[in-house]
Coordinates of C-alpha atoms and ligand atoms in Angstrom, one line a residue:
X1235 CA 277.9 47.5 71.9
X1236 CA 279.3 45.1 74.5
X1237 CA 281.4 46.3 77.4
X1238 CA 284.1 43.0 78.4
X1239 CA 286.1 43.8 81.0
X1240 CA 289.8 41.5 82.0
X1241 CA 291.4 41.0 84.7
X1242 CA 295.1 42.2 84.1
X1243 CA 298.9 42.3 85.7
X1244 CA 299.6 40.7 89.0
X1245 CA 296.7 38.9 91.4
X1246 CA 298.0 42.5 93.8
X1247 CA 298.1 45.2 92.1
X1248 CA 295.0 43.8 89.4
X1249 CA 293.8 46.8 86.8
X1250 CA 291.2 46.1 84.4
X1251 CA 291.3 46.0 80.8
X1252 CA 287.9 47.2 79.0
X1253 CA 287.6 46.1 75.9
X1254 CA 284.1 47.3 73.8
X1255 CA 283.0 44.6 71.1
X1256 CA 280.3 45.4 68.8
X1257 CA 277.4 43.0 68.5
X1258 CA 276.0 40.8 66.0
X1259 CA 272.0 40.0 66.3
X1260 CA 271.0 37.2 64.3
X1261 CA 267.4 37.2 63.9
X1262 CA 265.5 33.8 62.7
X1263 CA 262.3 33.1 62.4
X1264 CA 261.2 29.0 62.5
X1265 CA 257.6 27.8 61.8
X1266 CA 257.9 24.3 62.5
X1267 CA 261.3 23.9 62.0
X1268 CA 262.0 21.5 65.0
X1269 CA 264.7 19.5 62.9
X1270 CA 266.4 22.7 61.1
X1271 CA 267.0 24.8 64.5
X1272 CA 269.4 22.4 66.2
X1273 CA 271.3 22.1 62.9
X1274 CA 271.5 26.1 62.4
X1275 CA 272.6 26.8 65.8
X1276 CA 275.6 24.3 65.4
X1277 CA 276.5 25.8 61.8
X1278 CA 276.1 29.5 62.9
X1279 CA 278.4 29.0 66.0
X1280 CA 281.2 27.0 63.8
X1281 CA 281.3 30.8 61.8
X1282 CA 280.4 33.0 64.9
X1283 CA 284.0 31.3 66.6
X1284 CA 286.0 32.6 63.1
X1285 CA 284.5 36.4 64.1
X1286 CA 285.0 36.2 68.1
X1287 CA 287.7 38.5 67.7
X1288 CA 285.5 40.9 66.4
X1289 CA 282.1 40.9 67.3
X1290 CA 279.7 39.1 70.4
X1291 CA 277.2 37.3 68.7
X1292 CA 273.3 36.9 69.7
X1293 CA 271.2 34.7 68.5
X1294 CA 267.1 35.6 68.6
X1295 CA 265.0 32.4 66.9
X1296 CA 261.7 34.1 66.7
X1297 CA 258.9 31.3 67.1
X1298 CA 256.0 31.8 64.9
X1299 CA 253.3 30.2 66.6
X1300 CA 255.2 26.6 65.8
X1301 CA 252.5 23.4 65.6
X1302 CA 255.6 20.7 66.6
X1303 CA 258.6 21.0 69.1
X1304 CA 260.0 24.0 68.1
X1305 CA 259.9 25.9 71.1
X1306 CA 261.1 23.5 73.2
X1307 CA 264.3 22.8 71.0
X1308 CA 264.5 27.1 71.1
X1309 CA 264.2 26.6 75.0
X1310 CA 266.9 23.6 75.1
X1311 CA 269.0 26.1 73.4
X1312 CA 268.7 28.9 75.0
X1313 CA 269.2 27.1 78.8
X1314 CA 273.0 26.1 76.9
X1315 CA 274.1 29.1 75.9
X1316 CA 273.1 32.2 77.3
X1317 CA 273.8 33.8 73.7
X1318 CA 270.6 32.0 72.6
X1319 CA 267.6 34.1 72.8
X1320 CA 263.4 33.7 71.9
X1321 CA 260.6 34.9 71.7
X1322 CA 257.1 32.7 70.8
X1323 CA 253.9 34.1 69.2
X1324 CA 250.9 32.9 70.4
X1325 CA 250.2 32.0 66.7
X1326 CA 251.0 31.6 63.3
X1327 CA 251.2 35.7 62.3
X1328 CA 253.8 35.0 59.2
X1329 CA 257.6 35.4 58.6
X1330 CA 257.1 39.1 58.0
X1331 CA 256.0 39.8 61.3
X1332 CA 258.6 37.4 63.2
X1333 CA 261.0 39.4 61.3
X1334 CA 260.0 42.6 62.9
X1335 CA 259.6 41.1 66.2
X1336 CA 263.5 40.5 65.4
X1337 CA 263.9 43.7 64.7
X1338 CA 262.2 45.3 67.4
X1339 CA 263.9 43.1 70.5
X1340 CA 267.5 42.8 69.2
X1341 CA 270.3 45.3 70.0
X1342 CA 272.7 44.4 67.7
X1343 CA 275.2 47.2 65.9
X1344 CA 275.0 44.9 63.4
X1345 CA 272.0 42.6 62.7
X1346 CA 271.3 40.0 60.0
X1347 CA 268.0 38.1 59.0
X1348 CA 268.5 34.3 58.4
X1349 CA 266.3 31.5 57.8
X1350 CA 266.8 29.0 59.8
X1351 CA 266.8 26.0 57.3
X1352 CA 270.3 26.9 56.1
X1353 CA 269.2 28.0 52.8
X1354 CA 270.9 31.2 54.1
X1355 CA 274.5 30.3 54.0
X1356 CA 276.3 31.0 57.4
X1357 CA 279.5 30.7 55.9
X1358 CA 278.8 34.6 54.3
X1359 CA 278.9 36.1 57.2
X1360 CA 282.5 37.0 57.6
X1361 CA 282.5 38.5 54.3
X1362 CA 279.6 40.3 54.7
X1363 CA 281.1 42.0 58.5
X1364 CA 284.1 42.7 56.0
X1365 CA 282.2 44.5 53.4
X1366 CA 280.7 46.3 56.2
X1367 CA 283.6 47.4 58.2
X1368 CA 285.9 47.6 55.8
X1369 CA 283.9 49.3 52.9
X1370 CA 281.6 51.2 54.6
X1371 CA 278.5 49.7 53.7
X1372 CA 275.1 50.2 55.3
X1373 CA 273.7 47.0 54.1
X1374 CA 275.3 44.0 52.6
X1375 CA 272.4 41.9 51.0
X1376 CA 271.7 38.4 48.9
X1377 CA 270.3 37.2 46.2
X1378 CA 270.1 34.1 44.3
X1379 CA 271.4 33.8 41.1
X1380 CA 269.7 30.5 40.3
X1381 CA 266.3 28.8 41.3
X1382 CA 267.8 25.4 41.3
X1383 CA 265.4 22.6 43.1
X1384 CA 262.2 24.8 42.6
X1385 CA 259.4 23.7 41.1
X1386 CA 259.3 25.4 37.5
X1387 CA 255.9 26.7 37.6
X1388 CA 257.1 28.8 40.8
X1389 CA 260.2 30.2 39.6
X1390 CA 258.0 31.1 35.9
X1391 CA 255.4 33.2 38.4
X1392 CA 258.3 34.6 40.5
X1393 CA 260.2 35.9 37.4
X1394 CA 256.8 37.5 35.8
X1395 CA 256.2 38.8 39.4
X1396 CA 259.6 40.8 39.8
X1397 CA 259.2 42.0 36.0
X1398 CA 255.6 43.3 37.0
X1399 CA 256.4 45.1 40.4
X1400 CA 259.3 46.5 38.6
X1401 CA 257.4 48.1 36.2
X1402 CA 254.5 49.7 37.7
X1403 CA 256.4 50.4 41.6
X1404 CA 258.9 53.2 41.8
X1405 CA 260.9 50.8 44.4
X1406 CA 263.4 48.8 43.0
X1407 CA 262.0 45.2 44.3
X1408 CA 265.5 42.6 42.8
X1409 CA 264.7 39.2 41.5
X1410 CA 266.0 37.0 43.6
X1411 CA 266.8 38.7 46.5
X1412 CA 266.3 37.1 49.7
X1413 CA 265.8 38.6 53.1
X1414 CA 268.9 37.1 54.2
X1415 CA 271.0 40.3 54.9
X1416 CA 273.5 42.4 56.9
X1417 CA 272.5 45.3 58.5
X1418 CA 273.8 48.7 60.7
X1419 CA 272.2 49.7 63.5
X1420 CA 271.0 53.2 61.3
X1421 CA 269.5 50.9 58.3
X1422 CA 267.4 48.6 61.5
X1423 CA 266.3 51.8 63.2
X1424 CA 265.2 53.6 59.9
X1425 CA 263.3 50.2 58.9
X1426 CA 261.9 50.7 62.6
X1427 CA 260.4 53.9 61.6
X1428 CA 258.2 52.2 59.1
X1429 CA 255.1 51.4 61.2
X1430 CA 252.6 49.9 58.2
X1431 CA 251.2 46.6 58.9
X1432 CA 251.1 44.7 55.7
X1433 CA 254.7 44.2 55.3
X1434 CA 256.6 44.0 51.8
X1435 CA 260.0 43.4 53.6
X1436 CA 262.0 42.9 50.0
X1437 CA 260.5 46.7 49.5
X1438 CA 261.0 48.0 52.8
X1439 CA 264.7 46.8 52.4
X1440 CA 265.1 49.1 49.4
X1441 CA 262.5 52.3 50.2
X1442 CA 264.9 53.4 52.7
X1443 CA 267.7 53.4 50.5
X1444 CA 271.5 53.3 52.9
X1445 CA 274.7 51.7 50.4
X1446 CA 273.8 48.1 49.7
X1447 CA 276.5 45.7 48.4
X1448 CA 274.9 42.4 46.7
X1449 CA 276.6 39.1 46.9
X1450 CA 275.2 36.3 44.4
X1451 CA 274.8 32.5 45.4
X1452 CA 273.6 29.3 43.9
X1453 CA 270.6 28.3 45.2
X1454 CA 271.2 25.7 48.7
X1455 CA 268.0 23.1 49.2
X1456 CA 267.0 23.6 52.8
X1457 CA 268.5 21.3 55.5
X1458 CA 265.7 19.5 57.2
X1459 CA 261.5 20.1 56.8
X1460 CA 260.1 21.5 54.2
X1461 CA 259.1 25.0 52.8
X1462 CA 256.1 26.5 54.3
X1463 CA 254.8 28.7 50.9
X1464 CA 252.4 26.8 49.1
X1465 CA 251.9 28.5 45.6
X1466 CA 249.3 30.2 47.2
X1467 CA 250.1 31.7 49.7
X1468 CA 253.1 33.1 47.4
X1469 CA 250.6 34.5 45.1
X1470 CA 249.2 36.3 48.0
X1471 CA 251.9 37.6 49.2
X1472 CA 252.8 38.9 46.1
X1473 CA 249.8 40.9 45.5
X1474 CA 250.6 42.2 49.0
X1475 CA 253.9 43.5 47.7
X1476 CA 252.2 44.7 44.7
X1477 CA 249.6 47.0 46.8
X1478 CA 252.2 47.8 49.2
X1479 CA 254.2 49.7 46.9
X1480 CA 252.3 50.1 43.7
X1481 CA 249.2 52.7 43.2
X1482 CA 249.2 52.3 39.6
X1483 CA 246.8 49.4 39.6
X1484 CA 244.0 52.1 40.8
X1485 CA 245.0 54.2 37.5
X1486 CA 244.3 51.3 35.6
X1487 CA 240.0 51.4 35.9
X1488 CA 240.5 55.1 34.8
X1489 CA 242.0 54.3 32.1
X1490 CA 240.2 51.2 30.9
X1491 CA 237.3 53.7 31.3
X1492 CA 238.6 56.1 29.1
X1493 CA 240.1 53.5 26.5
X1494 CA 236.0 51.4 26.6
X1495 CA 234.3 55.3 26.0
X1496 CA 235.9 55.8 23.2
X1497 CA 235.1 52.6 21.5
X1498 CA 231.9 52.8 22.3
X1499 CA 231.7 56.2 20.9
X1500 CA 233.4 55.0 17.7
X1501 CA 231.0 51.6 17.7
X1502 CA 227.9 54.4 17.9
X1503 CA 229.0 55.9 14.9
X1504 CA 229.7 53.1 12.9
X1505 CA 226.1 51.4 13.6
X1506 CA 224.7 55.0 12.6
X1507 CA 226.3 55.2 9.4
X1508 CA 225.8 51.7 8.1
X1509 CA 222.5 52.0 9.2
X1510 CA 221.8 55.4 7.0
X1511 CA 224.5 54.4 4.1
X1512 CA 223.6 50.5 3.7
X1513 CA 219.9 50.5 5.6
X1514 CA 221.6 47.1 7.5
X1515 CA 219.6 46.4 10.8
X1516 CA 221.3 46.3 14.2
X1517 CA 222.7 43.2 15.1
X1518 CA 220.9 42.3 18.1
X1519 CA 221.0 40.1 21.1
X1520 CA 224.3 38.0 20.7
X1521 CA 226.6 41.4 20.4
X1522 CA 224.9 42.8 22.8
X1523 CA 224.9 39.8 25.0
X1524 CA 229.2 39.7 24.6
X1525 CA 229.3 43.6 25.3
X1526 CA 227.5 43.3 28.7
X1527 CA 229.7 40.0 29.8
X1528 CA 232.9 42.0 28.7
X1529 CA 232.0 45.4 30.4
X1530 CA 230.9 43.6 33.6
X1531 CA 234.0 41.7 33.5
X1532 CA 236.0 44.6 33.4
X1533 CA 234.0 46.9 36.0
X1534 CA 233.9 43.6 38.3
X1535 CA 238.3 43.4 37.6
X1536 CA 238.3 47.0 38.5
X1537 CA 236.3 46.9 42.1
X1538 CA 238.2 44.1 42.8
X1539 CA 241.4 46.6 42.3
X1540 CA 240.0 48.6 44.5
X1541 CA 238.4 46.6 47.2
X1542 CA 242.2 45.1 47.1
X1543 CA 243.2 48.9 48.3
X1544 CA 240.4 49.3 50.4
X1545 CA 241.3 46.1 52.5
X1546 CA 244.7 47.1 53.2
X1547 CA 243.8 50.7 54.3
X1548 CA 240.9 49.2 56.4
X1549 CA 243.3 46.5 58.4
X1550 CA 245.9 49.1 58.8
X1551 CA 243.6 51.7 60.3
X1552 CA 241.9 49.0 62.6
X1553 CA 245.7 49.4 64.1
X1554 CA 246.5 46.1 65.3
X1555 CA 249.5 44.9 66.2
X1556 CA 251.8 43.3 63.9
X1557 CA 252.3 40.1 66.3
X1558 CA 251.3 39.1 69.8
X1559 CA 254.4 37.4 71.9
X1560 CA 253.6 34.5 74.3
X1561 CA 257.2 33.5 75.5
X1562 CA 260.1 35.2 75.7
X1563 CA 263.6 34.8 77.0
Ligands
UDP58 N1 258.7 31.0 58.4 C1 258.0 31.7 59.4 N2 256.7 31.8 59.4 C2 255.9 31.4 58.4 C3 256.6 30.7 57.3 C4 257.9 30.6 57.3 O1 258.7 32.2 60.4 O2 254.7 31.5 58.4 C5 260.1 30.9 58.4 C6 260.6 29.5 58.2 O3 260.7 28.8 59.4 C7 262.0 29.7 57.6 C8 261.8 31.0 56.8 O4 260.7 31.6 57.3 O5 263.0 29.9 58.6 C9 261.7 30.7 55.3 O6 260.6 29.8 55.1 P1 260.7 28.6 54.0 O7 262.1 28.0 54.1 O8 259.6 27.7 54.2 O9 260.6 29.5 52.7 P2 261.4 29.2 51.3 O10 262.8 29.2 51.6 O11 260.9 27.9 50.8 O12 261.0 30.4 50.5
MG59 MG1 263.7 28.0 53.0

């Protein structure tokens, strides 16, 4: 909440008029995005002048650890217009953590995560400070309906990914959705409250529940640069979202267990009665050659499960923090 105070009546007898305007954070987080930042600022401020009358607006562009001229477009920006805000890590630590950086340093009533390439749509935000004010939502959030300019093979992974989480993770994680959002100032606070470091953001969004309206749009190619997930590092960070709010993989070595006793018990029986019925000999070293490669395949799959589990419990307890700021203004 912003306090403005006017000047009113005659230069003599002056009283003052205060007026208290909410405020709109924008958070953004930029990894090389020395071309898309000047761009962003001049589309968000064309929308920001349609809301004046209604909220202040604050911009924070969080730098993550940017290799080109990021930060000193960020600076540029910030020395025009005192509404421009940053802060720089002192590397690389990911979007998730530049988006709880945002979350931690701004003081908006209401706050919105955009990326800064434009694929967010600016132009949304008036409807989305509507649906907020007016209807009484907590959260008004976005997801894209198609996957238009993506490379196929990403968009098949990305579907079987959201049908997998949703199955095994008792958090509702929506195709589509992007982090692009608007938030209250009780929905940023109870995000807040999660402390864990391996962030799931799409799932954090939705563990903490609040009222959240969706609005659908086409997909928009970014503005300038180009996308910073490989197809790697998006399979990564989907198994991170998988252990971050899924325990069932763990089941899964149980129950393999249980399902691999059970043939072998039945496989025991059936060598023992051919043996005394039909007097065959025991097939020897190819089977049993298969059998070991398959079962040491599986118990391999399964420690893997769990040294997956293992890992994340052992980074969070080690306690670090999340991201390490360099610059700040
Ligand atoms: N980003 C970031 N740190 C990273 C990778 C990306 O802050 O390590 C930012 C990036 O600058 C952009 C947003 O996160 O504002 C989304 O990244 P990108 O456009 O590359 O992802 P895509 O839209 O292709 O999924
Ligand atoms: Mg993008």
């Amino acid at each position: 909440m912003i306090l403005l105070a006017f000047p009113i009546g005659n230069p003599c007898e002056t009283s003052w008029k205060v007026i208290c305007m909410k405020l709109l954070s924008l958070i953004v987080p930029c990894y090389n995005e020395e071309a898309a930042a000047p761009l962003f600022y001049q589309a968000v401020t064309e929308v920001a002048q349609t809301l004046a009358h209604r909220v202040e607006l604050e911009i924070l562009f969080v730098d993550d650890g940017s290799k080109d001229n990021t930060l000193q477009e960020l600076r540029t920006l910030s020395e025009q217009d005192s509404r421009v805000h940053y802060l720089s890590f002192s590397r690389n630590f990911g979007k998730e953590a530049a988006m709880y950086a945002g979350l931690e340093h701004v003081k908006g009533d209401y706050v919105a995560i955009m990326d800064v390439d434009l694929q967010d749509p600016p132009s949304l935000l008036p409807q989305m400070m509507d649906l907020i004010e007016g209807e009484g939502y907590d959260c008004v959030a976005t997801r894209r309906v198609t996957r238009k300019g993506e490379p196929p093979i990403r968009s098949f992974f990305a579907r079987c990914f959201y049908r997998i989480i949703n199955k095994i993770s008792q958090t509702e994680i929506v195709d589509g959705a992007r982090d692009y959002r608007l938030m209250t100032r009780q929905m940023v606070d109870a995000l807040l409250q999660l402390k864990e470091r391996n962030r799931f953001s799409k799932g954090l969004f939705s563990w903490v529940g609040f009222r959240t309206k969706w609005l659908e749009y086409e997909n928009v190619e970014r503005v300038a640069g180009e996308t910073k997930w490989s197809f790697w590092k998006l399979l990564l960070y989907s198994l991170d979202g998988i252990v971050a709010f899924s325990t069932l993989p763990l089941a899964l070595s149980s129950v393999l267990g249980i399902i691999l006793c059970f043939i072998g018990l039945i496989w025991v029986c059936v060598i023992v009665l051919k043996t005394l019925i039909f007097g065959d000999p025991v097939a020897g070293y190819p089977s049993l050659a298969c059998i070991i490669i398959f079962l040491g395949g599986i118990q391999l799959f399964c420690m893997g499960i769990l040294g997956q589990y293992l890992a994340k419990t052992y980074l969070e307890t080690k306690g670090r923090p999340v991201y390490l700021v360099k610059e700040e203004k």
